């Protein structure tokens, strides 16, 4: 079971304002749909509620929606899984009998912060714009401190925003023993 972060952000790491997304790029949405289809998607209560407001339903296409809230009494009329800690979500995802599925962390800010130390891969869409009105940001400093390494980057142009954007992927750095093994020639 891999744990993946997925997020679309501006040059200054802004991701949202007043519960809304900052960018809606068709190709980015397609990439999101493709990567997360039939998988487990984890999100904070605010992100979950903004999805319900926008679509009148949780994310579909075979996705299992999991919501993080500190409110022990929080329930969703859609019957989604609700947990009040990261550990409980991780334990649940490992034991829910869906080990072949991957876990996708959809945000927002505090949820990215909480899951980055547990993440294997990070999929970011960097939109080449500075945004001044925002109230949620991606914790890029934390990602850098954790040593994630960029392994993929593809650049495109958005006519809608008249700017370039990049699909990138970052992987967790190898752990110390793995580096040691490589230096020993795998002996
Ligand atoms: N650009 C992108 O890719 C992207 C992706 C997702 C979201 N967004 C944007 O980000 C904004 C929403 O993000 P946000 O950071 O304000 O809210 P959020 O992370 O979606 O939700 C915050 C809520 O999640 C719960 N939570 C967070 N961390 C927790 C923890 N460690 N343990 C237990 N519960 C926890 C709490 O719920 P309770 O208050 O119920 O306790 C908290 O109030 C919106 O503007 C949205 O559009 C952008």
GROMACS .gro file of C-alpha atoms and ligand atoms in nm:
model
  235
    1UNK     CA    1   0.000   0.000   0.000
    2UNK     CA    2   0.160   0.326  -0.107
    3UNK     CA    3   0.075   0.666   0.038
    4UNK     CA    4   0.066   0.950  -0.211
    5UNK     CA    5   0.015   1.322  -0.180
    6UNK     CA    6  -0.157   1.502  -0.468
    7UNK     CA    7  -0.193   1.880  -0.492
    8UNK     CA    8  -0.208   2.172  -0.733
    9UNK     CA    9  -0.028   2.486  -0.617
   10UNK     CA   10   0.091   2.830  -0.726
   11UNK     CA   11   0.450   2.955  -0.740
   12UNK     CA   12   0.413   3.079  -0.381
   13UNK     CA   13   0.262   2.744  -0.266
   14UNK     CA   14  -0.096   2.875  -0.238
   15UNK     CA   15  -0.362   2.601  -0.270
   16UNK     CA   16  -0.698   2.751  -0.170
   17UNK     CA   17  -0.904   3.054  -0.077
   18UNK     CA   18  -1.237   3.061   0.108
   19UNK     CA   19  -1.275   2.684   0.063
   20UNK     CA   20  -1.230   2.710  -0.313
   21UNK     CA   21  -0.953   2.575  -0.534
   22UNK     CA   22  -0.732   2.837  -0.700
   23UNK     CA   23  -0.695   2.667  -1.036
   24UNK     CA   24  -0.909   2.436  -1.245
   25UNK     CA   25  -0.707   2.303  -1.534
   26UNK     CA   26  -0.884   2.033  -1.736
   27UNK     CA   27  -0.569   1.826  -1.788
   28UNK     CA   28  -0.487   1.845  -1.418
   29UNK     CA   29  -0.833   1.719  -1.332
   30UNK     CA   30  -0.787   1.434  -1.581
   31UNK     CA   31  -0.456   1.343  -1.420
   32UNK     CA   32  -0.622   1.353  -1.078
   33UNK     CA   33  -0.907   1.130  -1.200
   34UNK     CA   34  -0.666   0.885  -1.360
   35UNK     CA   35  -0.435   0.854  -1.058
   36UNK     CA   36  -0.704   0.831  -0.788
   37UNK     CA   37  -0.975   0.625  -0.966
   38UNK     CA   38  -1.073   0.316  -0.759
   39UNK     CA   39  -0.827   0.415  -0.483
   40UNK     CA   40  -0.859   0.541  -0.124
   41UNK     CA   41  -0.880   0.922  -0.100
   42UNK     CA   42  -0.815   1.095   0.234
   43UNK     CA   43  -0.909   1.457   0.304
   44UNK     CA   44  -0.970   1.708   0.582
   45UNK     CA   45  -1.326   1.793   0.680
   46UNK     CA   46  -1.317   2.132   0.500
   47UNK     CA   47  -1.197   1.983   0.172
   48UNK     CA   48  -1.458   1.707   0.200
   49UNK     CA   49  -1.737   1.959   0.263
   50UNK     CA   50  -1.626   2.178  -0.027
   51UNK     CA   51  -1.639   1.873  -0.257
   52UNK     CA   52  -1.993   1.797  -0.136
   53UNK     CA   53  -2.092   2.160  -0.194
   54UNK     CA   54  -1.953   2.154  -0.546
   55UNK     CA   55  -2.070   1.807  -0.659
   56UNK     CA   56  -2.356   1.727  -0.418
   57UNK     CA   57  -2.179   1.396  -0.350
   58UNK     CA   58  -1.842   1.255  -0.246
   59UNK     CA   59  -1.578   1.167  -0.507
   60UNK     CA   60  -1.701   0.875  -0.717
   61UNK     CA   61  -1.545   0.640  -0.975
   62UNK     CA   62  -1.480   0.366  -0.721
   63UNK     CA   63  -1.294   0.591  -0.476
   64UNK     CA   64  -1.323   0.520  -0.104
   65UNK     CA   65  -1.365   0.862   0.063
   66UNK     CA   66  -1.198   0.893   0.406
   67UNK     CA   67  -1.242   1.214   0.611
   68UNK     CA   68  -1.023   1.347   0.892
   69UNK     CA   69  -1.195   1.547   1.172
   70UNK     CA   70  -1.113   1.605   1.538
   71UNK     CA   71  -1.486   1.610   1.612
   72UNK     CA   72  -1.567   1.265   1.753
   73UNK     CA   73  -1.932   1.319   1.661
   74UNK     CA   74  -1.877   1.424   1.301
   75UNK     CA   75  -2.070   1.206   1.062
   76UNK     CA   76  -2.143   1.234   0.695
   77UNK     CA   77  -2.486   1.155   0.560
   78UNK     CA   78  -2.305   0.994   0.270
   79UNK     CA   79  -2.167   0.730   0.507
   80UNK     CA   80  -1.801   0.801   0.441
   81UNK     CA   81  -1.530   0.675   0.673
   82UNK     CA   82  -1.450   0.942   0.935
   83UNK     CA   83  -1.142   0.927   1.162
   84UNK     CA   84  -1.004   1.167   1.419
   85UNK     CA   85  -0.633   1.088   1.390
   86UNK     CA   86  -0.374   1.014   1.127
   87UNK     CA   87  -0.272   0.691   1.305
   88UNK     CA   88  -0.629   0.561   1.297
   89UNK     CA   89  -0.654   0.635   0.924
   90UNK     CA   90  -0.323   0.461   0.852
   91UNK     CA   91  -0.422   0.157   1.058
   92UNK     CA   92  -0.762   0.144   0.890
   93UNK     CA   93  -0.619   0.173   0.538
   94UNK     CA   94  -0.378  -0.113   0.612
   95UNK     CA   95  -0.646  -0.342   0.750
   96UNK     CA   96  -0.950  -0.259   0.541
   97UNK     CA   97  -0.878  -0.549   0.308
   98UNK     CA   98  -0.788  -0.320   0.023
   99UNK     CA   99  -0.410  -0.365   0.038
  100UNK     CA  100  -0.387  -0.361  -0.340
  101UNK     CA  101  -0.518  -0.003  -0.335
  102UNK     CA  102  -0.308   0.308  -0.290
  103UNK     CA  103  -0.391   0.593  -0.055
  104UNK     CA  104  -0.416   0.946  -0.195
  105UNK     CA  105  -0.397   1.244   0.038
  106UNK     CA  106  -0.603   1.527  -0.111
  107UNK     CA  107  -0.541   1.803   0.147
  108UNK     CA  108  -0.582   2.066   0.272
  109UNK     CA  109  -0.286   2.225   0.440
  110UNK     CA  110  -0.287   2.058   0.784
  111UNK     CA  111  -0.366   1.719   0.630
  112UNK     CA  112  -0.068   1.750   0.395
  113UNK     CA  113   0.146   1.845   0.698
  114UNK     CA  114   0.023   1.545   0.895
  115UNK     CA  115   0.073   1.290   0.614
  116UNK     CA  116   0.393   1.410   0.445
  117UNK     CA  117   0.616   1.223   0.695
  118UNK     CA  118   0.427   0.901   0.603
  119UNK     CA  119   0.416   0.960   0.225
  120UNK     CA  120   0.599   0.754  -0.035
  121UNK     CA  121   0.534   0.982  -0.333
  122UNK     CA  122   0.419   1.337  -0.395
  123UNK     CA  123   0.241   1.442  -0.715
  124UNK     CA  124   0.238   1.820  -0.752
  125UNK     CA  125   0.100   2.038  -1.028
  126UNK     CA  126   0.300   2.360  -1.016
  127UNK     CA  127   0.111   2.645  -1.182
  128UNK     CA  128   0.344   2.925  -1.287
  129UNK     CA  129   0.145   3.209  -1.124
  130UNK     CA  130   0.178   3.403  -0.800
  131UNK     CA  131  -0.146   3.423  -0.602
  132UNK     CA  132  -0.198   3.694  -0.343
  133UNK     CA  133  -0.539   3.599  -0.203
  134UNK     CA  134  -0.511   3.262  -0.033
  135UNK     CA  135  -0.574   3.109   0.308
  136UNK     CA  136  -0.433   2.758   0.260
  137UNK     CA  137  -0.086   2.668   0.138
  138UNK     CA  138   0.116   2.359   0.056
  139UNK     CA  139   0.391   2.282   0.314
  140UNK     CA  140   0.677   2.288   0.063
  141UNK     CA  141   0.932   2.362   0.339
  142UNK     CA  142   0.836   2.040   0.517
  143UNK     CA  143   0.854   1.840   0.193
  144UNK     CA  144   1.204   1.978   0.132
  145UNK     CA  145   1.314   1.906   0.491
  146UNK     CA  146   1.198   1.547   0.449
  147UNK     CA  147   1.431   1.519   0.149
  148UNK     CA  148   1.182   1.422  -0.125
  149UNK     CA  149   1.357   1.390  -0.461
  150UNK     CA  150   1.205   1.509  -0.789
  151UNK     CA  151   1.183   1.212  -1.027
  152UNK     CA  152   0.946   1.338  -1.299
  153UNK     CA  153   0.864   1.673  -1.454
  154UNK     CA  154   0.657   1.757  -1.762
  155UNK     CA  155   0.577   2.113  -1.867
  156UNK     CA  156   0.259   2.228  -2.045
  157UNK     CA  157   0.079   2.552  -2.124
  158UNK     CA  158  -0.260   2.660  -1.990
  159UNK     CA  159  -0.456   2.885  -2.228
  160UNK     CA  160  -0.710   2.944  -1.951
  161UNK     CA  161  -0.455   3.102  -1.714
  162UNK     CA  162  -0.209   3.206  -1.986
  163UNK     CA  163   0.085   3.047  -1.809
  164UNK     CA  164   0.287   2.728  -1.797
  165UNK     CA  165   0.229   2.448  -1.549
  166UNK     CA  166   0.429   2.141  -1.458
  167UNK     CA  167   0.323   1.791  -1.360
  168UNK     CA  168   0.589   1.672  -1.117
  169UNK     CA  169   0.650   1.369  -0.903
  170UNK     CA  170   0.873   1.350  -0.597
  171UNK     CA  171   0.979   1.027  -0.424
  172UNK     CA  172   1.070   0.961  -0.063
  173UNK     CA  173   1.448   0.946  -0.018
  174UNK     CA  174   1.594   0.597   0.035
  175UNK     CA  175   1.643   0.506   0.401
  176UNK     CA  176   1.999   0.493   0.543
  177UNK     CA  177   2.034   0.109   0.527
  178UNK     CA  178   1.934   0.112   0.159
  179UNK     CA  179   2.204   0.373   0.084
  180UNK     CA  180   2.454   0.159   0.282
  181UNK     CA  181   2.358  -0.148   0.083
  182UNK     CA  182   2.406   0.040  -0.244
  183UNK     CA  183   2.752   0.158  -0.129
  184UNK     CA  184   2.843  -0.200  -0.034
  185UNK     CA  185   2.756  -0.311  -0.384
  186UNK     CA  186   2.448  -0.482  -0.233
  187UNK     CA  187   2.659  -0.726  -0.023
  188LIG     N1  188  -0.497   2.290  -0.456
  188LIG     C1  189  -0.526   2.170  -0.410
  188LIG     O1  190  -0.479   2.069  -0.464
  188LIG     C2  191  -0.615   2.157  -0.289
  188LIG     C3  192  -0.641   2.033  -0.235
  188LIG     C4  193  -0.725   2.025  -0.124
  188LIG     C5  194  -0.778   2.140  -0.068
  188LIG     N2  195  -0.750   2.260  -0.125
  188LIG     C6  196  -0.804   2.383  -0.068
  188LIG     O2  197  -0.760   2.392   0.066
  188LIG     C7  198  -0.861   2.456   0.142
  188LIG     C8  199  -0.904   2.364   0.257
  188LIG     O3  200  -0.792   2.329   0.331
  188LIG     P1  201  -0.781   2.357   0.487
  188LIG     O4  202  -0.638   2.336   0.522
  188LIG     O5  203  -0.844   2.489   0.517
  188LIG     O6  204  -0.876   2.247   0.548
  188LIG     P2  205  -0.873   2.086   0.543
  188LIG     O7  206  -0.735   2.035   0.569
  188LIG     O8  207  -0.943   2.036   0.424
  188LIG     O9  208  -0.965   2.051   0.668
  188LIG     C9  209  -0.924   2.094   0.795
  188LIG    C10  210  -0.997   2.010   0.896
  188LIG    O10  211  -0.954   1.874   0.888
  188LIG    C11  212  -0.949   1.817   1.019
  188LIG     N3  213  -0.809   1.786   1.049
  188LIG    C12  214  -0.698   1.839   0.995
  188LIG     N4  215  -0.587   1.783   1.047
  188LIG    C13  216  -0.629   1.691   1.137
  188LIG    C14  217  -0.562   1.600   1.225
  188LIG     N5  218  -0.428   1.592   1.227
  188LIG     N6  219  -0.637   1.521   1.305
  188LIG    C15  220  -0.772   1.526   1.304
  188LIG     N7  221  -0.841   1.611   1.221
  188LIG    C16  222  -0.771   1.693   1.141
  188LIG    C17  223  -1.006   1.923   1.113
  188LIG    O11  224  -1.149   1.904   1.109
  188LIG     P3  225  -1.248   1.946   1.228
  188LIG    O12  226  -1.251   2.095   1.227
  188LIG    O13  227  -1.378   1.883   1.193
  188LIG    O14  228  -1.188   1.888   1.355
  188LIG    C18  229  -0.969   2.052   1.040
  188LIG    O15  230  -1.048   2.163   1.078
  188LIG    C19  231  -0.975   2.487   0.048
  188LIG    O16  232  -0.960   2.617  -0.002
  188LIG    C20  233  -0.956   2.385  -0.062
  188LIG    O17  234  -1.014   2.426  -0.183
  188LIG    C21  235  -0.670   2.270  -0.234
   0.00000   0.00000   0.00000
